[in-house]
CSV table of N, CA and C in Angstrom, one decimal:
chain,number,residue,atom,x,y,z
W,1049,GLN,N,126.1,208.0,-32.3
W,1049,GLN,CA,126.4,207.9,-31.0
W,1049,GLN,C,125.7,206.8,-30.6
W,1050,VAL,N,125.9,205.8,-29.8
W,1050,VAL,CA,125.2,204.6,-29.3
W,1050,VAL,C,124.9,204.7,-27.9
W,1051,GLN,N,123.7,204.7,-27.6
W,1051,GLN,CA,123.1,205.1,-26.2
W,1051,GLN,C,122.3,203.6,-25.8
W,1052,PRO,N,122.9,202.9,-24.7
W,1052,PRO,CA,122.2,202.1,-24.1
W,1052,PRO,C,121.0,202.5,-22.9
W,1053,VAL,N,120.0,202.1,-23.1
W,1053,VAL,CA,118.9,202.5,-22.0
W,1053,VAL,C,118.3,201.2,-21.6
W,1054,GLU,N,118.5,201.3,-20.2
W,1054,GLU,CA,117.7,200.3,-19.1
W,1054,GLU,C,116.3,200.5,-18.8
W,1055,SER,N,115.8,199.1,-18.6
W,1055,SER,CA,114.5,199.1,-18.0
W,1055,SER,C,113.9,197.9,-17.5
W,1056,GLY,N,112.9,198.0,-16.7
W,1056,GLY,CA,112.5,196.7,-16.1
W,1056,GLY,C,112.7,196.6,-14.6
W,1057,GLY,N,113.5,197.3,-14.0
W,1057,GLY,CA,113.8,197.5,-12.8
W,1057,GLY,C,112.5,197.4,-11.7
W,1058,GLY,N,112.7,197.1,-10.5
W,1058,GLY,CA,111.7,197.2,-9.5
W,1058,GLY,C,111.9,196.7,-8.3
W,1059,LEU,N,110.9,196.6,-7.3
W,1059,LEU,CA,111.0,196.0,-6.1
W,1059,LEU,C,110.2,194.6,-6.1
W,1060,VAL,N,110.8,193.7,-5.6
W,1060,VAL,CA,110.3,192.6,-5.7
W,1060,VAL,C,110.7,191.5,-4.4
W,1061,GLN,N,110.2,190.4,-4.3
W,1061,GLN,CA,110.3,189.4,-3.1
W,1061,GLN,C,111.5,188.6,-3.4
W,1062,ALA,N,112.2,188.1,-2.4
W,1062,ALA,CA,113.0,186.9,-2.6
W,1062,ALA,C,112.3,185.6,-3.2
W,1063,GLY,N,112.9,185.2,-4.5
W,1063,GLY,CA,112.5,184.2,-5.3
W,1063,GLY,C,111.6,184.6,-6.5
W,1064,ASP,N,111.4,185.7,-6.2
W,1064,ASP,CA,110.5,186.3,-7.7
W,1064,ASP,C,111.6,186.3,-8.8
W,1065,SER,N,110.9,187.0,-10.0
W,1065,SER,CA,111.7,187.2,-11.2
W,1065,SER,C,111.4,188.6,-11.5
W,1066,LEU,N,112.6,189.1,-12.5
W,1066,LEU,CA,112.3,190.1,-13.3
W,1066,LEU,C,113.0,190.1,-14.6
W,1067,ARG,N,112.6,190.8,-15.7
W,1067,ARG,CA,113.3,190.8,-16.6
W,1067,ARG,C,113.8,192.2,-17.1
W,1068,LEU,N,115.0,192.5,-17.3
W,1068,LEU,CA,115.7,193.6,-17.4
W,1068,LEU,C,115.7,194.0,-19.0
W,1069,SER,N,115.6,195.1,-19.6
W,1069,SER,CA,115.8,195.2,-21.1
W,1069,SER,C,116.8,196.4,-21.1
W,1070,CYS,N,117.6,196.2,-22.2
W,1070,CYS,CA,118.4,197.3,-22.7
W,1070,CYS,C,118.3,197.5,-24.0
W,1071,ALA,N,117.6,198.5,-24.2
W,1071,ALA,CA,117.5,199.3,-25.9
W,1071,ALA,C,118.6,200.0,-26.3
W,1072,VAL,N,119.5,199.4,-27.3
W,1072,VAL,CA,120.5,200.2,-27.7
W,1072,VAL,C,120.4,200.9,-29.1
W,1073,SER,N,120.5,202.1,-29.0
W,1073,SER,CA,120.2,203.2,-30.4
W,1073,SER,C,121.4,203.7,-30.9
W,1074,GLY,N,121.5,203.8,-32.0
W,1074,GLY,CA,122.7,204.5,-32.6
W,1074,GLY,C,123.2,203.6,-33.7
W,1075,ARG,N,124.4,203.3,-33.8
W,1075,ARG,CA,125.4,202.4,-34.6
W,1075,ARG,C,124.6,201.0,-34.9
W,1076,ILE,N,125.3,200.5,-35.3
W,1076,ILE,CA,124.6,199.0,-35.9
W,1076,ILE,C,124.6,198.1,-34.6
W,1077,PHE,N,123.5,197.8,-34.2
W,1077,PHE,CA,123.4,197.1,-33.1
W,1077,PHE,C,124.0,195.6,-33.1
W,1078,SER,N,123.9,195.2,-34.1
W,1078,SER,CA,124.5,193.6,-34.4
W,1078,SER,C,125.7,193.6,-34.3
W,1079,SER,N,126.6,194.7,-34.6
W,1079,SER,CA,128.0,195.1,-34.3
W,1079,SER,C,128.6,195.0,-32.9
W,1080,TYR,N,127.7,195.3,-31.8
W,1080,TYR,CA,128.0,195.4,-30.6
W,1080,TYR,C,127.9,194.2,-29.5
W,1081,ALA,N,128.9,193.9,-28.8
W,1081,ALA,CA,128.6,193.1,-27.7
W,1081,ALA,C,127.9,194.1,-26.6
W,1082,VAL,N,127.2,193.3,-25.8
W,1082,VAL,CA,126.5,194.0,-24.7
W,1082,VAL,C,126.7,193.2,-23.4
W,1083,GLY,N,127.2,193.9,-22.2
W,1083,GLY,CA,127.1,193.5,-20.9
W,1083,GLY,C,126.3,194.0,-20.0
W,1084,TRP,N,126.0,193.4,-18.9
W,1084,TRP,CA,125.3,193.7,-17.8
W,1084,TRP,C,126.1,193.8,-16.5
W,1085,PHE,N,126.3,195.0,-15.7
W,1085,PHE,CA,127.0,195.2,-14.3
W,1085,PHE,C,125.9,195.4,-13.5
W,1086,ARG,N,126.2,195.4,-12.5
W,1086,ARG,CA,125.4,196.0,-11.2
W,1086,ARG,C,126.4,196.5,-9.9
W,1087,GLN,N,125.8,197.5,-9.4
W,1087,GLN,CA,126.5,198.2,-8.5
W,1087,GLN,C,125.5,198.4,-7.2
W,1088,ALA,N,126.0,197.7,-6.0
W,1088,ALA,CA,125.4,197.7,-4.9
W,1088,ALA,C,125.9,199.0,-4.0
W,1089,PRO,N,125.1,199.7,-3.1
W,1089,PRO,CA,125.6,200.8,-2.2
W,1089,PRO,C,126.8,200.1,-1.5
W,1090,GLY,N,127.9,201.2,-1.5
W,1090,GLY,CA,129.0,201.0,-0.8
W,1090,GLY,C,130.0,199.9,-1.6
W,1091,LYS,N,129.7,199.5,-2.8
W,1091,LYS,CA,130.5,198.4,-3.7
W,1091,LYS,C,130.8,198.7,-4.9
W,1092,GLU,N,131.9,197.9,-5.2
W,1092,GLU,CA,132.3,198.0,-6.6
W,1092,GLU,C,131.2,197.7,-7.6
W,1093,ARG,N,131.3,198.4,-8.6
W,1093,ARG,CA,130.6,197.9,-9.9
W,1093,ARG,C,130.9,196.5,-10.3
W,1094,GLU,N,130.1,195.3,-10.5
W,1094,GLU,CA,130.5,194.1,-10.8
W,1094,GLU,C,130.1,193.7,-12.0
W,1095,PHE,N,130.7,192.7,-12.5
W,1095,PHE,CA,130.1,191.9,-13.7
W,1095,PHE,C,128.9,191.1,-13.6
W,1096,VAL,N,127.8,190.9,-14.2
W,1096,VAL,CA,126.9,190.1,-14.2
W,1096,VAL,C,126.8,189.1,-15.3
W,1097,SER,N,126.5,189.8,-16.5
W,1097,SER,CA,126.5,188.9,-17.7
W,1097,SER,C,126.9,189.5,-18.9
W,1098,ALA,N,127.2,188.7,-20.1
W,1098,ALA,CA,127.6,189.4,-21.4
W,1098,ALA,C,127.1,188.8,-22.7
W,1099,ILE,N,126.8,189.2,-23.4
W,1099,ILE,CA,126.5,188.4,-24.9
W,1099,ILE,C,127.2,188.9,-26.0
W,1100,SER,N,127.7,188.3,-26.8
W,1100,SER,CA,128.6,188.5,-28.1
W,1100,SER,C,127.5,189.4,-29.0
W,1101,TRP,N,128.2,189.9,-29.9
W,1101,TRP,CA,127.5,190.6,-30.9
W,1101,TRP,C,126.5,189.8,-31.7
W,1102,GLY,N,126.9,188.5,-31.9
W,1102,GLY,CA,126.1,187.5,-32.7
W,1102,GLY,C,125.1,186.6,-31.9
W,1103,GLY,N,125.3,186.7,-30.6
W,1103,GLY,CA,124.5,186.0,-29.6
W,1103,GLY,C,124.8,184.7,-29.5
W,1104,GLY,N,126.0,184.2,-30.0
W,1104,GLY,CA,126.1,182.9,-29.7
W,1104,GLY,C,127.0,182.5,-28.7
W,1105,ARG,N,127.6,183.7,-28.2
W,1105,ARG,CA,128.2,183.5,-26.6
W,1105,ARG,C,127.8,184.2,-25.8
W,1106,THR,N,127.7,183.6,-24.4
W,1106,THR,CA,127.1,184.2,-23.4
W,1106,THR,C,128.1,184.0,-22.1
W,1107,TYR,N,128.2,184.8,-21.1
W,1107,TYR,CA,129.0,184.7,-20.1
W,1107,TYR,C,128.4,185.2,-18.8
W,1108,TYR,N,128.5,184.7,-17.8
W,1108,TYR,CA,127.9,184.9,-16.5
W,1108,TYR,C,129.0,184.8,-15.2
W,1109,ALA,N,128.6,185.9,-14.3
W,1109,ALA,CA,129.0,185.7,-13.2
W,1109,ALA,C,128.9,184.6,-12.3
W,1110,ASP,N,129.8,183.9,-11.5
W,1110,ASP,CA,129.5,182.8,-10.5
W,1110,ASP,C,128.1,183.1,-9.9
W,1111,SER,N,128.1,184.2,-9.3
W,1111,SER,CA,126.9,184.4,-8.5
W,1111,SER,C,125.4,184.3,-9.1
W,1112,VAL,N,125.6,184.5,-10.5
W,1112,VAL,CA,124.3,184.5,-11.0
W,1112,VAL,C,124.0,183.1,-12.1
W,1113,LYS,N,125.0,182.6,-12.2
W,1113,LYS,CA,125.2,181.4,-13.1
W,1113,LYS,C,123.7,180.4,-12.7
W,1114,GLY,N,122.9,180.0,-13.7
W,1114,GLY,CA,121.8,179.0,-13.5
W,1114,GLY,C,120.6,180.0,-13.0
W,1115,ARG,N,120.7,181.1,-12.6
W,1115,ARG,CA,119.4,181.9,-12.2
W,1115,ARG,C,119.2,183.0,-13.4
W,1116,PHE,N,120.2,183.4,-13.8
W,1116,PHE,CA,120.1,184.7,-14.7
W,1116,PHE,C,120.3,184.1,-16.1
W,1117,THR,N,119.7,184.8,-17.3
W,1117,THR,CA,119.8,184.5,-18.6
W,1117,THR,C,119.6,185.5,-19.4
W,1118,ILE,N,120.7,185.8,-20.4
W,1118,ILE,CA,121.1,187.2,-21.0
W,1118,ILE,C,120.7,186.4,-22.6
W,1119,SER,N,120.1,187.4,-23.3
W,1119,SER,CA,119.6,187.2,-24.8
W,1119,SER,C,119.5,188.4,-25.5
W,1120,ARG,N,119.4,188.4,-26.9
W,1120,ARG,CA,119.2,189.7,-27.5
W,1120,ARG,C,118.2,189.2,-28.7
W,1121,ASP,N,117.7,190.4,-29.1
W,1121,ASP,CA,116.5,190.2,-30.1
W,1121,ASP,C,117.0,191.5,-31.0
W,1122,SER,N,117.6,191.1,-32.0
W,1122,SER,CA,118.4,192.2,-33.0
W,1122,SER,C,117.2,193.0,-33.8
W,1123,THR,N,115.9,192.5,-33.8
W,1123,THR,CA,114.8,192.9,-34.5
W,1123,THR,C,114.4,194.1,-33.6
W,1124,LYS,N,115.0,194.0,-32.4
W,1124,LYS,CA,114.4,195.2,-31.6
W,1124,LYS,C,115.4,195.9,-31.0
W,1125,ASN,N,116.7,195.7,-31.5
W,1125,ASN,CA,117.8,196.3,-30.9
W,1125,ASN,C,117.9,196.4,-29.3
W,1126,THR,N,117.6,195.1,-28.9
W,1126,THR,CA,117.4,194.9,-27.4
W,1126,THR,C,118.0,193.8,-27.0
W,1127,VAL,N,118.8,193.9,-25.7
W,1127,VAL,CA,119.1,192.6,-24.9
W,1127,VAL,C,118.4,192.8,-23.8
W,1128,TYR,N,118.2,191.5,-23.3
W,1128,TYR,CA,117.4,191.3,-22.2
W,1128,TYR,C,118.1,190.2,-21.1
W,1129,LEU,N,117.8,190.7,-20.0
W,1129,LEU,CA,118.4,189.6,-18.7
W,1129,LEU,C,117.4,189.4,-17.8
W,1130,GLN,N,117.0,188.2,-18.0
W,1130,GLN,CA,116.0,187.5,-17.4
W,1130,GLN,C,116.3,186.7,-16.1
W,1131,MET,N,116.1,187.5,-14.9
W,1131,MET,CA,116.6,187.0,-13.6
W,1131,MET,C,115.5,186.6,-12.6
W,1132,ASN,N,115.8,185.2,-12.6
W,1132,ASN,CA,114.9,184.3,-11.6
W,1132,ASN,C,115.6,184.0,-10.3
W,1133,SER,N,114.7,183.4,-9.3
W,1133,SER,CA,115.2,183.1,-7.9
W,1133,SER,C,115.8,184.1,-7.3
W,1134,LEU,N,115.3,185.4,-7.5
W,1134,LEU,CA,116.2,186.6,-7.1
W,1134,LEU,C,116.5,186.4,-5.5
W,1135,LYS,N,117.4,187.0,-5.1
W,1135,LYS,CA,117.9,186.9,-3.7
W,1135,LYS,C,118.1,188.2,-3.1
W,1136,PRO,N,118.1,188.8,-1.9
W,1136,PRO,CA,118.2,190.0,-1.5
W,1136,PRO,C,119.5,190.5,-1.8
W,1137,GLU,N,120.7,189.7,-1.8
W,1137,GLU,CA,122.0,190.0,-2.4
W,1137,GLU,C,122.1,190.3,-3.9
W,1138,ASP,N,121.2,190.4,-4.8
W,1138,ASP,CA,121.0,190.8,-6.0
W,1138,ASP,C,120.5,192.3,-5.9
W,1139,THR,N,120.2,192.8,-5.0
W,1139,THR,CA,119.8,194.4,-4.8
W,1139,THR,C,121.1,195.2,-5.5
W,1140,ALA,N,120.8,195.9,-6.2
W,1140,ALA,CA,121.8,196.7,-6.8
W,1140,ALA,C,121.0,197.6,-8.1
W,1141,VAL,N,122.0,198.5,-8.6
W,1141,VAL,CA,121.6,199.3,-9.6
W,1141,VAL,C,122.3,198.6,-10.8
W,1142,TYR,N,121.8,198.3,-11.8
W,1142,TYR,CA,121.9,197.5,-12.8
W,1142,TYR,C,122.3,198.3,-14.2
W,1143,TYR,N,123.5,198.0,-14.7
W,1143,TYR,CA,123.8,199.0,-15.8
W,1143,TYR,C,123.9,197.9,-16.9
W,1144,CYS,N,123.5,198.4,-18.1
W,1144,CYS,CA,123.9,197.7,-19.5
W,1144,CYS,C,125.0,198.6,-20.1
W,1145,ALA,N,125.9,197.9,-20.8
W,1145,ALA,CA,127.0,198.6,-21.7
W,1145,ALA,C,127.3,198.0,-23.1
W,1146,ALA,N,127.4,198.7,-24.0
W,1146,ALA,CA,127.9,198.0,-25.4
W,1146,ALA,C,129.2,198.4,-25.6
W,1147,THR,N,129.9,197.4,-26.7
W,1147,THR,CA,131.1,197.6,-27.1
W,1147,THR,C,131.2,197.0,-28.3
W,1148,PRO,N,132.0,197.6,-29.4
W,1148,PRO,CA,132.1,197.1,-30.6
W,1148,PRO,C,133.2,195.9,-30.4
W,1149,GLN,N,134.1,195.9,-29.4
W,1149,GLN,CA,134.9,194.8,-29.3
W,1149,GLN,C,134.3,193.6,-28.9
W,1150,GLY,N,135.0,192.4,-28.5
W,1150,GLY,CA,134.2,191.2,-27.9
W,1150,GLY,C,133.5,191.5,-26.3
W,1151,ALA,N,132.7,190.5,-26.3
W,1151,ALA,CA,132.1,190.7,-25.0
W,1151,ALA,C,133.1,190.1,-23.9
W,1152,SER,N,132.8,190.8,-22.7
W,1152,SER,CA,134.0,190.8,-21.9
W,1152,SER,C,133.3,191.1,-20.5
W,1153,PRO,N,134.2,190.5,-19.7
W,1153,PRO,CA,133.6,190.6,-17.9
W,1153,PRO,C,134.3,191.8,-17.4
W,1154,ILE,N,135.0,192.5,-18.1
W,1154,ILE,CA,135.8,193.8,-17.7
W,1154,ILE,C,135.3,195.1,-17.9
W,1155,ARG,N,134.9,195.6,-16.9
W,1155,ARG,CA,134.2,197.0,-16.9
W,1155,ARG,C,134.9,197.9,-17.8
W,1156,ASN,N,136.4,198.0,-18.2
W,1156,ASN,CA,136.8,199.1,-19.0
W,1156,ASN,C,136.7,198.5,-20.5
W,1157,GLY,N,136.1,197.3,-20.5
W,1157,GLY,CA,136.2,196.9,-21.9
W,1157,GLY,C,134.8,197.5,-22.9
W,1158,TYR,N,134.0,198.5,-22.1
W,1158,TYR,CA,132.7,198.9,-22.6
W,1158,TYR,C,133.1,200.4,-22.9
W,1159,ASP,N,132.3,200.6,-24.1
W,1159,ASP,CA,132.7,202.3,-24.3
W,1159,ASP,C,131.2,202.9,-23.9
W,1160,TYR,N,130.4,202.4,-24.1
W,1160,TYR,CA,128.9,202.9,-24.1
W,1160,TYR,C,128.1,202.5,-22.7
W,1161,TRP,N,127.4,203.3,-21.8
W,1161,TRP,CA,126.8,203.0,-20.7
W,1161,TRP,C,125.7,203.5,-20.7
W,1162,GLY,N,124.5,202.9,-19.9
W,1162,GLY,CA,123.3,203.5,-19.9
W,1162,GLY,C,123.2,203.9,-18.3
W,1163,GLN,N,122.1,204.5,-18.1
W,1163,GLN,CA,122.2,205.4,-16.8
W,1163,GLN,C,121.4,204.5,-15.4
W,1164,GLY,N,121.3,203.2,-15.7
W,1164,GLY,CA,121.0,202.3,-14.8
W,1164,GLY,C,119.6,202.1,-14.4
W,1165,THR,N,119.2,200.9,-13.6
W,1165,THR,CA,117.9,200.7,-13.2
W,1165,THR,C,118.0,200.0,-11.9
W,1166,GLN,N,117.3,200.3,-11.2
W,1166,GLN,CA,117.2,199.9,-9.7
W,1166,GLN,C,116.3,198.6,-9.6
W,1167,VAL,N,117.3,197.7,-9.0
W,1167,VAL,CA,116.7,196.2,-8.7
W,1167,VAL,C,116.6,196.1,-7.1
W,1168,THR,N,115.4,196.0,-6.5
W,1168,THR,CA,115.5,195.8,-4.9
W,1168,THR,C,114.9,194.6,-4.6
W,1169,VAL,N,115.4,193.5,-4.0
W,1169,VAL,CA,114.9,192.3,-3.6
W,1169,VAL,C,114.9,192.0,-2.3
W,1170,SER,N,113.3,192.1,-1.7
W,1170,SER,CA,113.3,192.1,-0.2
W,1170,SER,C,113.1,190.6,0.1
W,1171,SER,N,113.6,190.6,1.5
W,1171,SER,CA,113.6,189.1,2.1
W,1171,SER,C,112.2,188.7,2.8
């Protein structure tokens, strides 16, 4: 059983930074691509970023490109999302998800989901 667990959310001011972590337990971590999604109140869950199983390919939503950076540490079975220059519109619950398939911006492409971590950015 593969289980992603998010951490690192919190309340920050606009312009601040946060680093989210996604620890993935279970099967061979290095075989799984990991994606980050977010869901704001009253909105659909949307793609934020993804990283391939080897870490060589990364993908970003246009809304976060240049501000967020995804990375992975296979020695710790963890994927990170470094979020800089945060904006109030980044406020959402952030979810990480894992898949044995390739990294994808499509929500249905992921098989295993974490419970989410709240990120709130005040203006």
